[in-house]
mmCIF file of C-alpha atoms and ligand atoms in Angstrom:
data_model
loop_
_atom_site.group_PDB
_atom_site.id
_atom_site.type_symbol
_atom_site.label_atom_id
_atom_site.label_comp_id
_atom_site.label_asym_id
_atom_site.label_seq_id
_atom_site.Cartn_x
_atom_site.Cartn_y
_atom_site.Cartn_z
ATOM 1 C CA MET B 1 1.729 -2.356 19.191
ATOM 2 C CA SER B 2 -1.435 -2.641 21.366
ATOM 3 C CA LEU B 3 -2.431 -6.059 20.679
ATOM 4 C CA ASP B 4 -3.192 -9.166 22.655
ATOM 5 C CA ILE B 5 -0.054 -11.148 22.043
ATOM 6 C CA THR B 6 -1.287 -14.169 23.977
ATOM 7 C CA THR B 7 -4.434 -14.373 21.743
ATOM 8 C CA LEU B 8 -2.364 -14.132 18.576
ATOM 9 C CA VAL B 9 0.101 -16.776 19.817
ATOM 10 C CA LYS B 10 -3.004 -19.034 20.441
ATOM 11 C CA LYS B 11 -4.062 -18.346 16.874
ATOM 12 C CA TYR B 12 -0.884 -18.523 15.015
ATOM 13 C CA ASP B 13 1.662 -20.345 17.217
ATOM 14 C CA THR B 14 5.276 -19.390 17.570
ATOM 15 C CA PRO B 15 7.834 -18.676 16.509
ATOM 16 C CA LEU B 16 6.255 -15.725 14.975
ATOM 17 C CA TYR B 17 6.889 -12.435 13.237
ATOM 18 C CA LEU B 18 4.375 -9.570 13.824
ATOM 19 C CA TYR B 19 4.285 -6.412 11.950
ATOM 20 C CA ASP B 20 2.537 -3.182 12.563
ATOM 21 C CA PHE B 21 1.379 -1.936 9.173
ATOM 22 C CA ASN B 22 0.115 1.520 10.662
ATOM 23 C CA ASN B 23 3.759 2.113 11.885
ATOM 24 C CA ILE B 24 5.136 1.331 8.302
ATOM 25 C CA THR B 25 2.614 4.103 7.111
ATOM 26 C CA ASN B 26 3.967 6.486 9.642
ATOM 27 C CA ARG B 27 7.500 5.829 8.866
ATOM 28 C CA TYR B 28 6.940 6.367 5.236
ATOM 29 C CA GLU B 29 4.934 9.512 5.662
ATOM 30 C CA GLU B 30 7.330 11.034 8.006
ATOM 31 C CA LEU B 31 10.157 10.596 5.619
ATOM 32 C CA LYS B 32 8.180 11.642 2.484
ATOM 33 C CA ASP B 33 7.091 14.761 4.319
ATOM 34 C CA ALA B 34 10.751 15.502 5.284
ATOM 35 C CA PHE B 35 11.457 15.913 1.504
ATOM 36 C CA SER B 36 8.266 18.011 0.647
ATOM 37 C CA GLY B 37 8.902 20.706 -1.518
ATOM 38 C CA LYS B 38 11.644 18.725 -3.418
ATOM 39 C CA LYS B 39 11.152 16.181 -5.993
ATOM 40 C CA SER B 40 11.661 12.894 -4.273
ATOM 41 C CA LEU B 41 11.051 9.263 -4.409
ATOM 42 C CA VAL B 42 11.093 6.797 -1.442
ATOM 43 C CA ALA B 43 12.508 3.476 -2.853
ATOM 44 C CA TYR B 44 11.911 0.972 -0.186
ATOM 45 C CA ALA B 45 14.874 -1.289 0.330
ATOM 46 C CA VAL B 46 13.204 -4.741 -0.258
ATOM 47 C CA LYS B 47 15.957 -6.830 1.175
ATOM 48 C CA SER B 48 15.072 -5.591 4.822
ATOM 49 C CA ASN B 49 11.801 -7.301 4.479
ATOM 50 C CA SER B 50 10.588 -8.751 1.209
ATOM 51 C CA ASN B 51 7.163 -10.034 2.167
ATOM 52 C CA LEU B 52 4.856 -9.281 -0.638
ATOM 53 C CA ALA B 53 2.103 -7.733 1.673
ATOM 54 C CA VAL B 54 4.854 -5.379 3.093
ATOM 55 C CA ILE B 55 5.779 -4.346 -0.299
ATOM 56 C CA ARG B 56 2.287 -3.913 -1.569
ATOM 57 C CA HIS B 57 1.490 -1.813 1.482
ATOM 58 C CA LEU B 58 4.265 0.530 0.717
ATOM 59 C CA ALA B 59 3.468 0.561 -2.988
ATOM 60 C CA ASN B 60 -0.029 1.575 -2.213
ATOM 61 C CA LEU B 61 1.363 4.591 -0.299
ATOM 62 C CA GLY B 62 3.273 5.565 -3.498
ATOM 63 C CA ALA B 63 6.781 4.037 -2.580
ATOM 64 C CA GLY B 64 9.036 2.754 -5.160
ATOM 65 C CA ALA B 65 11.481 -0.309 -4.505
ATOM 66 C CA ASP B 66 15.290 -0.714 -4.280
ATOM 67 C CA CYS B 67 16.065 -4.399 -5.403
ATOM 68 C CA VAL B 68 19.391 -6.258 -4.970
ATOM 69 C CA SER B 69 18.385 -9.251 -7.281
ATOM 70 C CA ILE B 70 16.001 -9.866 -10.078
ATOM 71 C CA GLY B 71 13.973 -11.984 -7.471
ATOM 72 C CA GLU B 72 13.349 -8.816 -5.533
ATOM 73 C CA VAL B 73 12.440 -7.033 -8.693
ATOM 74 C CA ARG B 74 9.844 -9.660 -9.500
ATOM 75 C CA ARG B 75 8.518 -9.439 -5.918
ATOM 76 C CA ALA B 76 8.356 -5.535 -6.445
ATOM 77 C CA LEU B 77 6.396 -5.935 -9.660
ATOM 78 C CA LYS B 78 4.110 -8.548 -8.414
ATOM 79 C CA ALA B 79 3.245 -6.521 -5.187
ATOM 80 C CA GLY B 80 2.318 -3.500 -7.524
ATOM 81 C CA VAL B 81 5.201 -1.453 -7.311
ATOM 82 C CA LYS B 82 5.195 0.810 -10.689
ATOM 83 C CA LYS B 83 8.148 -0.152 -12.973
ATOM 84 C CA TYR B 84 9.161 3.499 -13.114
ATOM 85 C CA ARG B 85 9.786 3.461 -9.353
ATOM 86 C CA ILE B 86 11.966 0.456 -9.249
ATOM 87 C CA ILE B 87 15.727 0.663 -9.002
ATOM 88 C CA PHE B 88 18.172 -2.481 -9.481
ATOM 89 C CA SER B 89 21.204 -2.296 -7.258
ATOM 90 C CA GLY B 90 23.923 -4.915 -6.378
ATOM 91 C CA VAL B 91 27.443 -5.501 -6.637
ATOM 92 C CA GLY B 92 27.072 -8.728 -8.824
ATOM 93 C CA LYS B 93 24.299 -8.973 -11.422
ATOM 94 C CA ARG B 94 24.048 -11.846 -13.731
ATOM 95 C CA ASP B 95 23.503 -11.409 -17.390
ATOM 96 C CA SER B 96 19.957 -12.976 -17.044
ATOM 97 C CA GLU B 97 19.137 -10.429 -14.443
ATOM 98 C CA ILE B 98 20.245 -7.451 -16.526
ATOM 99 C CA ARG B 99 18.390 -8.719 -19.528
ATOM 100 C CA GLU B 100 15.302 -8.997 -17.540
ATOM 101 C CA ALA B 101 15.687 -5.582 -15.739
ATOM 102 C CA LEU B 102 16.159 -4.151 -19.247
ATOM 103 C CA GLN B 103 13.126 -5.844 -20.677
ATOM 104 C CA GLU B 104 10.780 -4.819 -17.607
ATOM 105 C CA ASP B 105 12.010 -1.150 -18.406
ATOM 106 C CA ILE B 106 12.608 -0.330 -14.685
ATOM 107 C CA LEU B 107 13.736 3.200 -13.587
ATOM 108 C CA LEU B 108 17.318 2.456 -13.049
ATOM 109 C CA ILE B 109 20.238 0.013 -13.133
ATOM 110 C CA ASN B 110 22.663 0.966 -10.534
ATOM 111 C CA LEU B 111 26.230 0.127 -11.813
ATOM 112 C CA GLU B 112 29.108 -0.871 -9.361
ATOM 113 C CA SER B 113 32.031 -1.376 -11.702
ATOM 114 C CA GLU B 114 33.335 -0.524 -15.253
ATOM 115 C CA ALA B 115 33.138 -4.161 -16.253
ATOM 116 C CA GLU B 116 29.446 -4.278 -15.358
ATOM 117 C CA MET B 117 28.719 -1.059 -17.368
ATOM 118 C CA LYS B 118 30.321 -2.994 -20.251
ATOM 119 C CA ARG B 119 27.916 -6.132 -19.724
ATOM 120 C CA VAL B 120 24.912 -3.810 -19.323
ATOM 121 C CA GLU B 121 25.906 -2.010 -22.587
ATOM 122 C CA MET B 122 26.405 -5.359 -24.495
ATOM 123 C CA ILE B 123 22.949 -6.789 -23.353
ATOM 124 C CA ALA B 124 21.298 -3.420 -24.119
ATOM 125 C CA VAL B 125 22.630 -3.644 -27.655
ATOM 126 C CA GLU B 126 21.362 -7.239 -28.082
ATOM 127 C CA LEU B 127 17.903 -6.160 -26.920
ATOM 128 C CA GLY B 128 18.068 -2.822 -29.047
ATOM 129 C CA LYS B 129 17.404 -0.902 -25.857
ATOM 130 C CA GLU B 130 18.873 2.148 -24.196
ATOM 131 C CA ALA B 131 19.544 1.429 -20.513
ATOM 132 C CA ARG B 132 18.929 3.977 -17.990
ATOM 133 C CA ILE B 133 21.855 3.838 -15.398
ATOM 134 C CA SER B 134 23.261 5.195 -12.471
ATOM 135 C CA ILE B 135 26.586 4.678 -11.052
ATOM 136 C CA ARG B 136 27.405 3.881 -7.289
ATOM 137 C CA VAL B 137 30.084 6.160 -6.130
ATOM 138 C CA ASN B 138 32.231 5.107 -3.137
ATOM 139 C CA PRO B 139 32.946 8.481 -1.439
ATOM 140 C CA ASN B 140 35.476 6.904 0.874
ATOM 141 C CA VAL B 141 33.645 8.247 3.867
ATOM 142 C CA ASP B 142 33.687 6.461 7.444
ATOM 143 C CA PRO B 143 30.034 5.804 8.312
ATOM 144 C CA LYS B 144 30.830 5.060 11.944
ATOM 145 C CA THR B 145 28.641 2.068 12.193
ATOM 146 C CA HIS B 146 29.359 -1.812 12.492
ATOM 147 C CA PRO B 147 32.172 -2.867 9.986
ATOM 148 C CA TYR B 148 29.949 -5.685 8.647
ATOM 149 C CA ILE B 149 27.449 -2.920 7.594
ATOM 150 C CA SER B 150 29.758 -0.142 6.586
ATOM 151 C CA THR B 151 29.955 0.003 2.839
ATOM 152 C CA GLY B 152 31.186 3.557 1.848
ATOM 153 C CA LEU B 153 35.008 3.031 2.507
ATOM 154 C CA HIS B 154 37.547 1.983 -0.341
ATOM 155 C CA GLU B 155 38.300 -1.003 1.639
ATOM 156 C CA ASN B 156 34.699 -2.146 1.270
ATOM 157 C CA LYS B 157 33.621 -3.873 -2.198
ATOM 158 C CA PHE B 158 30.869 -1.433 -3.148
ATOM 159 C CA GLY B 159 30.848 1.128 -5.688
ATOM 160 C CA VAL B 160 33.736 2.763 -7.672
ATOM 161 C CA SER B 161 36.080 5.898 -6.920
ATOM 162 C CA ILE B 162 35.137 9.295 -8.030
ATOM 163 C CA ASP B 163 37.732 9.288 -10.723
ATOM 164 C CA THR B 164 36.411 5.828 -12.162
ATOM 165 C CA ALA B 165 33.060 7.135 -11.908
ATOM 166 C CA LYS B 166 33.677 10.215 -14.008
ATOM 167 C CA ARG B 167 35.405 8.090 -16.751
ATOM 168 C CA MET B 168 32.342 5.693 -16.670
ATOM 169 C CA TYR B 169 29.697 8.740 -17.074
ATOM 170 C CA ILE B 170 31.857 9.951 -20.061
ATOM 171 C CA TYR B 171 31.836 6.613 -21.788
ATOM 172 C CA ALA B 172 28.052 6.104 -20.978
ATOM 173 C CA LYS B 173 27.337 9.489 -22.350
ATOM 174 C CA LYS B 174 28.911 8.563 -25.720
ATOM 175 C CA SER B 175 27.301 5.205 -25.780
ATOM 176 C CA GLU B 176 24.035 4.712 -27.711
ATOM 177 C CA HIS B 177 22.940 2.284 -25.430
ATOM 178 C CA LEU B 178 23.434 3.790 -22.120
ATOM 179 C CA ASN B 179 21.804 6.769 -20.556
ATOM 180 C CA PRO B 180 23.550 8.087 -17.424
ATOM 181 C CA VAL B 181 20.698 9.561 -15.509
ATOM 182 C CA GLY B 182 21.402 8.823 -12.005
ATOM 183 C CA ILE B 183 24.247 8.919 -9.169
ATOM 184 C CA HIS B 184 24.134 6.848 -6.225
ATOM 185 C CA PHE B 185 25.952 6.226 -2.956
ATOM 186 C CA HIS B 186 25.106 4.230 0.182
ATOM 187 C CA ILE B 187 27.812 4.416 2.893
ATOM 188 C CA GLY B 188 26.362 2.004 5.350
ATOM 189 C CA SER B 189 23.386 1.001 7.596
ATOM 190 C CA GLN B 190 22.401 1.837 11.088
ATOM 191 C CA LEU B 191 23.768 5.209 10.555
ATOM 192 C CA THR B 192 23.215 7.349 13.832
ATOM 193 C CA GLU B 193 25.502 10.387 12.687
ATOM 194 C CA LEU B 194 24.585 12.853 10.269
ATOM 195 C CA ALA B 195 28.050 14.109 9.572
ATOM 196 C CA PRO B 196 29.170 11.099 7.337
ATOM 197 C CA ILE B 197 26.008 11.453 5.191
ATOM 198 C CA THR B 198 26.467 15.227 4.800
ATOM 199 C CA GLU B 199 30.129 14.794 3.880
ATOM 200 C CA ALA B 200 29.341 11.870 1.316
ATOM 201 C CA CYS B 201 26.448 13.956 -0.111
ATOM 202 C CA GLY B 202 28.786 16.991 -0.571
ATOM 203 C CA ILE B 203 31.313 14.874 -2.382
ATOM 204 C CA VAL B 204 28.701 13.376 -4.881
ATOM 205 C CA ALA B 205 27.119 16.648 -5.279
ATOM 206 C CA ASP B 206 30.379 18.217 -6.353
ATOM 207 C CA LEU B 207 30.848 15.343 -8.758
ATOM 208 C CA VAL B 208 27.234 16.056 -10.222
ATOM 209 C CA ARG B 209 28.306 19.719 -10.717
ATOM 210 C CA SER B 210 31.372 18.871 -12.611
ATOM 211 C CA LEU B 211 29.521 16.268 -14.887
ATOM 212 C CA GLU B 212 27.043 19.071 -15.549
ATOM 213 C CA ALA B 213 29.950 21.330 -16.515
ATOM 214 C CA ILE B 214 30.800 18.760 -19.349
ATOM 215 C CA GLY B 215 27.327 18.538 -20.557
ATOM 216 C CA ILE B 216 26.261 15.306 -18.363
ATOM 217 C CA GLU B 217 22.922 15.924 -16.805
ATOM 218 C CA ILE B 218 22.065 13.972 -13.731
ATOM 219 C CA LYS B 219 18.548 13.569 -12.922
ATOM 220 C CA PHE B 220 18.345 11.376 -10.013
ATOM 221 C CA PHE B 221 20.477 11.817 -6.766
ATOM 222 C CA ASP B 222 20.165 8.631 -4.910
ATOM 223 C CA ILE B 223 21.296 8.857 -1.346
ATOM 224 C CA GLY B 224 20.904 5.071 -0.505
ATOM 225 C CA GLY B 225 19.486 4.217 2.875
ATOM 226 C CA GLY B 226 21.052 3.558 6.147
ATOM 227 C CA ILE B 227 19.019 5.747 8.654
ATOM 228 C CA GLY B 228 19.536 4.223 11.968
ATOM 229 C CA VAL B 229 16.895 3.192 14.427
ATOM 230 C CA VAL B 230 16.576 2.978 18.076
ATOM 231 C CA TYR B 231 17.348 -0.813 19.129
ATOM 232 C CA ASP B 232 18.417 0.077 22.779
ATOM 233 C CA ASP B 233 18.814 3.690 24.029
ATOM 234 C CA GLU B 234 21.093 5.035 20.854
ATOM 235 C CA LYS B 235 20.500 8.516 19.556
ATOM 236 C CA THR B 236 19.687 8.396 15.916
ATOM 237 C CA ILE B 237 18.917 10.677 13.013
ATOM 238 C CA ALA B 238 15.530 12.454 12.818
ATOM 239 C CA PRO B 239 14.165 12.266 9.189
ATOM 240 C CA ALA B 240 13.622 16.143 9.090
ATOM 241 C CA ASP B 241 17.284 16.677 10.076
ATOM 242 C CA TYR B 242 18.385 14.029 7.447
ATOM 243 C CA ALA B 243 16.543 15.738 4.721
ATOM 244 C CA LYS B 244 17.765 19.125 5.686
ATOM 245 C CA ALA B 245 21.409 17.868 5.590
ATOM 246 C CA ILE B 246 20.978 16.444 2.174
ATOM 247 C CA ILE B 247 19.079 19.454 0.821
ATOM 248 C CA SER B 248 21.831 21.721 1.926
ATOM 249 C CA GLN B 249 24.531 19.898 -0.015
ATOM 250 C CA ILE B 250 22.407 19.955 -3.363
ATOM 251 C CA LYS B 251 21.740 23.685 -3.609
ATOM 252 C CA GLY B 252 21.310 24.802 -7.090
ATOM 253 C CA LEU B 253 20.851 21.310 -8.565
ATOM 254 C CA ASP B 254 17.541 20.448 -10.226
ATOM 255 C CA ILE B 255 17.573 16.864 -9.141
ATOM 256 C CA THR B 256 15.026 14.227 -7.856
ATOM 257 C CA ILE B 257 16.108 12.844 -4.524
ATOM 258 C CA LEU B 258 15.934 9.001 -4.408
ATOM 259 C CA SER B 259 16.340 7.511 -0.946
ATOM 260 C CA GLU B 260 16.467 3.633 -0.181
ATOM 261 C CA PRO B 261 15.401 3.234 3.388
ATOM 262 C CA GLY B 262 14.839 -0.359 4.641
ATOM 263 C CA ARG B 263 15.665 -0.560 8.370
ATOM 264 C CA TYR B 264 14.173 2.919 9.181
ATOM 265 C CA MET B 265 10.986 1.606 7.685
ATOM 266 C CA MET B 266 10.688 -1.946 9.116
ATOM 267 C CA ALA B 267 12.917 -2.618 12.191
ATOM 268 C CA ASN B 268 10.614 -1.095 14.705
ATOM 269 C CA SER B 269 7.593 -2.110 12.857
ATOM 270 C CA GLY B 270 8.199 -5.627 13.806
ATOM 271 C CA ILE B 271 8.538 -8.040 16.659
ATOM 272 C CA PHE B 272 9.639 -11.593 16.819
ATOM 273 C CA VAL B 273 7.535 -13.689 19.297
ATOM 274 C CA THR B 274 8.864 -16.982 20.839
ATOM 275 C CA SER B 275 7.845 -19.274 23.442
ATOM 276 C CA VAL B 276 9.794 -20.500 26.443
ATOM 277 C CA LEU B 277 10.776 -24.286 26.345
ATOM 278 C CA TYR B 278 12.793 -24.672 29.405
ATOM 279 C CA GLU B 279 14.952 -22.803 31.913
ATOM 280 C CA LYS B 280 18.177 -24.298 33.027
ATOM 281 C CA VAL B 281 21.329 -23.240 34.963
ATOM 282 C CA ASN B 282 24.872 -24.271 34.194
ATOM 283 C CA GLY B 283 27.010 -23.487 37.199
ATOM 284 C CA ASP B 284 25.899 -20.034 37.974
ATOM 285 C CA LYS B 285 24.812 -19.233 34.243
ATOM 286 C CA ARG B 286 20.919 -18.920 33.708
ATOM 287 C CA PHE B 287 19.522 -20.046 30.257
ATOM 288 C CA VAL B 288 16.223 -19.438 28.907
ATOM 289 C CA ILE B 289 15.681 -21.951 25.893
ATOM 290 C CA VAL B 290 13.036 -20.711 23.529
ATOM 291 C CA ASP B 291 11.512 -22.143 20.290
ATOM 292 C CA GLY B 292 12.996 -19.348 18.025
ATOM 293 C CA ALA B 293 16.620 -19.506 17.280
ATOM 294 C CA MET B 294 19.300 -18.166 14.969
ATOM 295 C CA ASN B 295 17.753 -19.440 11.769
ATOM 296 C CA ASP B 296 14.661 -17.294 12.463
ATOM 297 C CA LEU B 297 16.551 -14.268 13.598
ATOM 298 C CA LEU B 298 20.295 -14.229 12.539
ATOM 299 C CA ARG B 299 21.138 -10.597 13.686
ATOM 300 C CA PRO B 300 22.482 -11.400 17.323
ATOM 301 C CA SER B 301 24.648 -14.282 16.089
ATOM 302 C CA LEU B 302 25.875 -12.538 12.896
ATOM 303 C CA TYR B 303 26.647 -9.040 14.308
ATOM 304 C CA ASN B 304 26.142 -9.639 17.845
ATOM 305 C CA ALA B 305 23.256 -7.137 17.410
ATOM 306 C CA TYR B 306 21.292 -6.138 20.385
ATOM 307 C CA HIS B 307 17.523 -6.706 20.374
ATOM 308 C CA LYS B 308 15.400 -5.938 23.437
ATOM 309 C CA ILE B 309 13.655 -8.688 25.039
ATOM 310 C CA GLU B 310 10.715 -8.745 27.224
ATOM 311 C CA ALA B 311 8.573 -11.437 28.723
ATOM 312 C CA VAL B 312 4.740 -11.083 28.392
ATOM 313 C CA GLN B 313 2.581 -10.845 31.363
ATOM 314 C CA LYS B 314 4.956 -12.194 33.703
ATOM 315 C CA GLU B 315 5.807 -10.763 37.064
ATOM 316 C CA GLY B 316 8.642 -11.828 39.559
ATOM 317 C CA GLU B 317 12.063 -10.687 40.480
ATOM 318 C CA LYS B 318 14.494 -10.252 37.337
ATOM 319 C CA THR B 319 17.631 -11.905 36.996
ATOM 320 C CA PRO B 320 20.037 -12.022 34.082
ATOM 321 C CA ALA B 321 19.857 -14.904 31.455
ATOM 322 C CA ASP B 322 20.918 -15.757 28.249
ATOM 323 C CA VAL B 323 18.037 -16.475 25.599
ATOM 324 C CA VAL B 324 19.149 -19.208 23.480
ATOM 325 C CA GLY B 325 17.446 -21.325 20.680
ATOM 326 C CA PRO B 326 17.482 -25.048 20.084
ATOM 327 C CA VAL B 327 20.078 -24.859 17.142
ATOM 328 C CA CYS B 328 23.221 -26.752 17.523
ATOM 329 C CA GLU B 329 25.649 -23.768 17.686
ATOM 330 C CA SER B 330 27.105 -21.994 20.693
ATOM 331 C CA GLY B 331 26.355 -18.770 18.651
ATOM 332 C CA ASP B 332 22.711 -19.528 18.669
ATOM 333 C CA PHE B 333 21.332 -16.739 20.889
ATOM 334 C CA LEU B 334 18.818 -13.948 20.776
ATOM 335 C CA GLY B 335 19.912 -12.038 23.833
ATOM 336 C CA LYS B 336 22.710 -12.265 26.422
ATOM 337 C CA ASN B 337 22.306 -11.223 30.022
ATOM 338 C CA VAL B 338 18.777 -10.228 29.562
ATOM 339 C CA GLU B 339 16.871 -9.329 32.636
ATOM 340 C CA LEU B 340 13.841 -11.757 32.884
ATOM 341 C CA PRO B 341 11.588 -12.794 35.665
ATOM 342 C CA PRO B 342 11.162 -16.622 36.390
ATOM 343 C CA LEU B 343 9.866 -18.453 33.437
ATOM 344 C CA SER B 344 8.229 -21.564 32.592
ATOM 345 C CA HIS B 345 6.987 -23.616 29.767
ATOM 346 C CA HIS B 346 4.658 -21.808 27.314
ATOM 347 C CA ASP B 347 5.587 -18.338 28.754
ATOM 348 C CA ILE B 348 6.039 -15.857 25.795
ATOM 349 C CA LEU B 349 9.000 -13.530 24.974
ATOM 350 C CA VAL B 350 8.879 -10.544 22.660
ATOM 351 C CA VAL B 351 12.073 -9.687 20.803
ATOM 352 C CA HIS B 352 11.816 -6.058 19.695
ATOM 353 C CA SER B 353 12.961 -4.365 16.654
ATOM 354 C CA ALA B 354 12.751 -7.356 14.506
ATOM 355 C CA GLY B 355 11.014 -6.077 11.536
ATOM 356 C CA ALA B 356 14.050 -5.404 9.421
ATOM 357 C CA TYR B 357 16.820 -8.145 8.444
ATOM 358 C CA GLY B 358 14.810 -10.522 10.726
ATOM 359 C CA PHE B 359 12.622 -12.913 8.492
ATOM 360 C CA THR B 360 14.523 -12.132 5.369
ATOM 361 C CA MET B 361 17.792 -13.599 6.917
ATOM 362 C CA SER B 362 16.061 -16.793 8.077
ATOM 363 C CA SER B 363 17.240 -20.168 6.908
ATOM 364 C CA ASN B 364 16.078 -23.758 7.303
ATOM 365 C CA TYR B 365 19.280 -24.748 9.415
ATOM 366 C CA ASN B 366 18.696 -27.709 11.602
ATOM 367 C CA THR B 367 15.714 -28.601 9.239
ATOM 368 C CA ARG B 368 13.659 -25.935 11.037
ATOM 369 C CA GLY B 369 10.705 -24.481 9.169
ATOM 370 C CA ARG B 370 10.636 -20.604 8.713
ATOM 371 C CA ALA B 371 8.233 -18.754 10.944
ATOM 372 C CA ALA B 372 4.843 -17.481 10.068
ATOM 373 C CA GLU B 373 4.424 -13.780 9.453
ATOM 374 C CA VAL B 374 1.336 -11.689 10.471
ATOM 375 C CA ALA B 375 0.230 -8.234 9.760
ATOM 376 C CA ILE B 376 -1.718 -6.031 12.120
ATOM 377 C CA LEU B 377 -3.716 -3.149 10.354
ATOM 378 C CA ASP B 378 -6.091 -1.083 12.195
ATOM 379 C CA GLY B 379 -6.422 -3.517 15.132
ATOM 380 C CA LYS B 380 -6.912 -6.540 12.797
ATOM 381 C CA ASP B 381 -4.563 -9.319 12.341
ATOM 382 C CA TYR B 382 -3.905 -10.795 8.815
ATOM 383 C CA LEU B 383 -1.589 -13.973 7.983
ATOM 384 C CA ILE B 384 0.765 -12.804 5.218
ATOM 385 C CA ARG B 385 3.005 -15.815 5.420
ATOM 386 C CA GLU B 386 2.173 -19.590 6.381
ATOM 387 C CA ARG B 387 4.417 -21.251 8.695
ATOM 388 C CA GLU B 388 6.725 -23.375 6.526
ATOM 389 C CA THR B 389 6.106 -27.229 6.724
ATOM 390 C CA PHE B 390 8.497 -30.177 6.623
ATOM 391 C CA GLU B 391 6.924 -30.843 3.135
ATOM 392 C CA ASP B 392 7.928 -27.294 1.869
ATOM 393 C CA GLN B 393 11.468 -28.019 2.836
ATOM 394 C CA VAL B 394 12.067 -31.436 1.152
ATOM 395 C CA ARG B 395 9.985 -30.633 -1.960
ATOM 396 C CA LEU B 396 12.885 -29.924 -3.992
ATOM 397 C CA GLU B 397 14.696 -33.058 -2.959
ATOM 398 C CA GLU B 398 11.690 -35.288 -3.292
ATOM 399 C CA SER B 399 11.298 -33.998 -7.004
ATOM 400 C CA CYS B 400 14.702 -35.490 -7.888
ATOM 401 C CA ASP B 401 15.054 -39.293 -8.778
ATOM 402 C CA ILE B 402 17.035 -40.906 -6.156
ATOM 403 C CA SER B 403 16.310 -44.466 -7.205
ATOM 404 C CA TRP B 404 19.898 -44.871 -8.174
ATOM 405 C CA GLN B 405 20.622 -45.518 -4.523
ATOM 406 C CA GLU B 406 18.190 -48.231 -3.991
HETATM 407 C C1 PLP L 501 20.953 -2.521 2.263
HETATM 408 C C2 PLP L 501 20.854 -1.363 1.306
HETATM 409 C C3 PLP L 501 20.023 -0.303 1.709
HETATM 410 C C4 PLP L 501 18.967 -0.215 2.834
HETATM 411 O O1 PLP L 501 19.774 -0.033 4.001
HETATM 412 P P1 PLP L 501 18.987 0.286 5.381
HETATM 413 O O2 PLP L 501 20.171 0.198 6.364
HETATM 414 O O3 PLP L 501 18.270 -0.895 5.676
HETATM 415 O O4 PLP L 501 18.210 1.536 5.090
HETATM 416 C C5 PLP L 501 19.675 0.764 0.693
HETATM 417 N N1 PLP L 501 20.532 0.758 -0.402
HETATM 418 C C6 PLP L 501 21.433 -0.231 -0.739
HETATM 419 C C7 PLP L 501 22.302 -0.123 -1.944
HETATM 420 C C8 PLP L 501 21.626 -1.199 0.205
HETATM 421 O O5 PLP L 501 22.474 -1.997 -0.014
#
């Protein structure tokens, strides 16, 4: 991002999320182009960054939305995503969520169990509707990623086995209120190797063929998300190779390829900006205490995830320091052993690759307001979420009657 961070910090203060919307455009176009020549839909995984301005930007480019709660479906609709490009996934959907998704007539409801299929059917009967469904298959493939973000093994809670899926398709085909048009898998996140994706794709494509043989025609082949990104110096998957691998596995099938990228679209489209409060040394350990914390960016604390951290316009000999926030937890850190020059009050640090699973995982822990979010498009900055105030945080408590305590 070629922009003057110091100026933006003066204008918006810290902690601050900054997103490069031109980079989002580039990521979208690159993936869409990789599938050119095939029928495809890129359904952006809203959970990675659900700011309305982000979703709207992608909707304007033609993207759909992959949602994991009715709240996300509502965000997608509000941001202008066409209902026929919205998918509703997730391992535990409430009746009210299923009902609303059916009433909104979105493209697909992704099913993750037989019990859920029965619920969806029941609600579709109640509404006199036919539910377009897809079934999430768990292909039992090791995605070779962090165990917390692995989802395609039988030991993970997601999806159903091939045998169960087949039984479900046969049931759904017979039902007057279920229309099984899709198949879905998502084996994990931050995938940096193609082989597991290719393998999963092959397994699921075989299932599609065996369903076709018994008269069940699948129209949407949903490959999930998971394309890895560069946080440090890892090698990852090029969209063109990704598409090629998938297309090679679905030869002979007349099918629309759905993809659900989140991290790929957003991680390196965003940075987290924080100001230095103090430096201190405990024994021979150097700490840089900043105004951003685990409540703003949880990934380091949650997954021990690496984010590159750099000082803005600051020279001097670099030595290792832990970059920590003010939250009262030892697990509250943004980086460990980060090589940084000597720093003083008001110096600015940039935490890179923070556009995905950054703001969306933020909380009010320690009664800290959520950070502001700013979009940069064609060199101009736009506030897309106000900094959260104390009043915002206590509103739902103040609206309750606590006079019984007086
Ligand atoms: C989280 C998730 C995604 C997005 O994953 P990324 O790694 O961010 O691309 C896509 N599909 C499903 C079903 C998910 O749960």
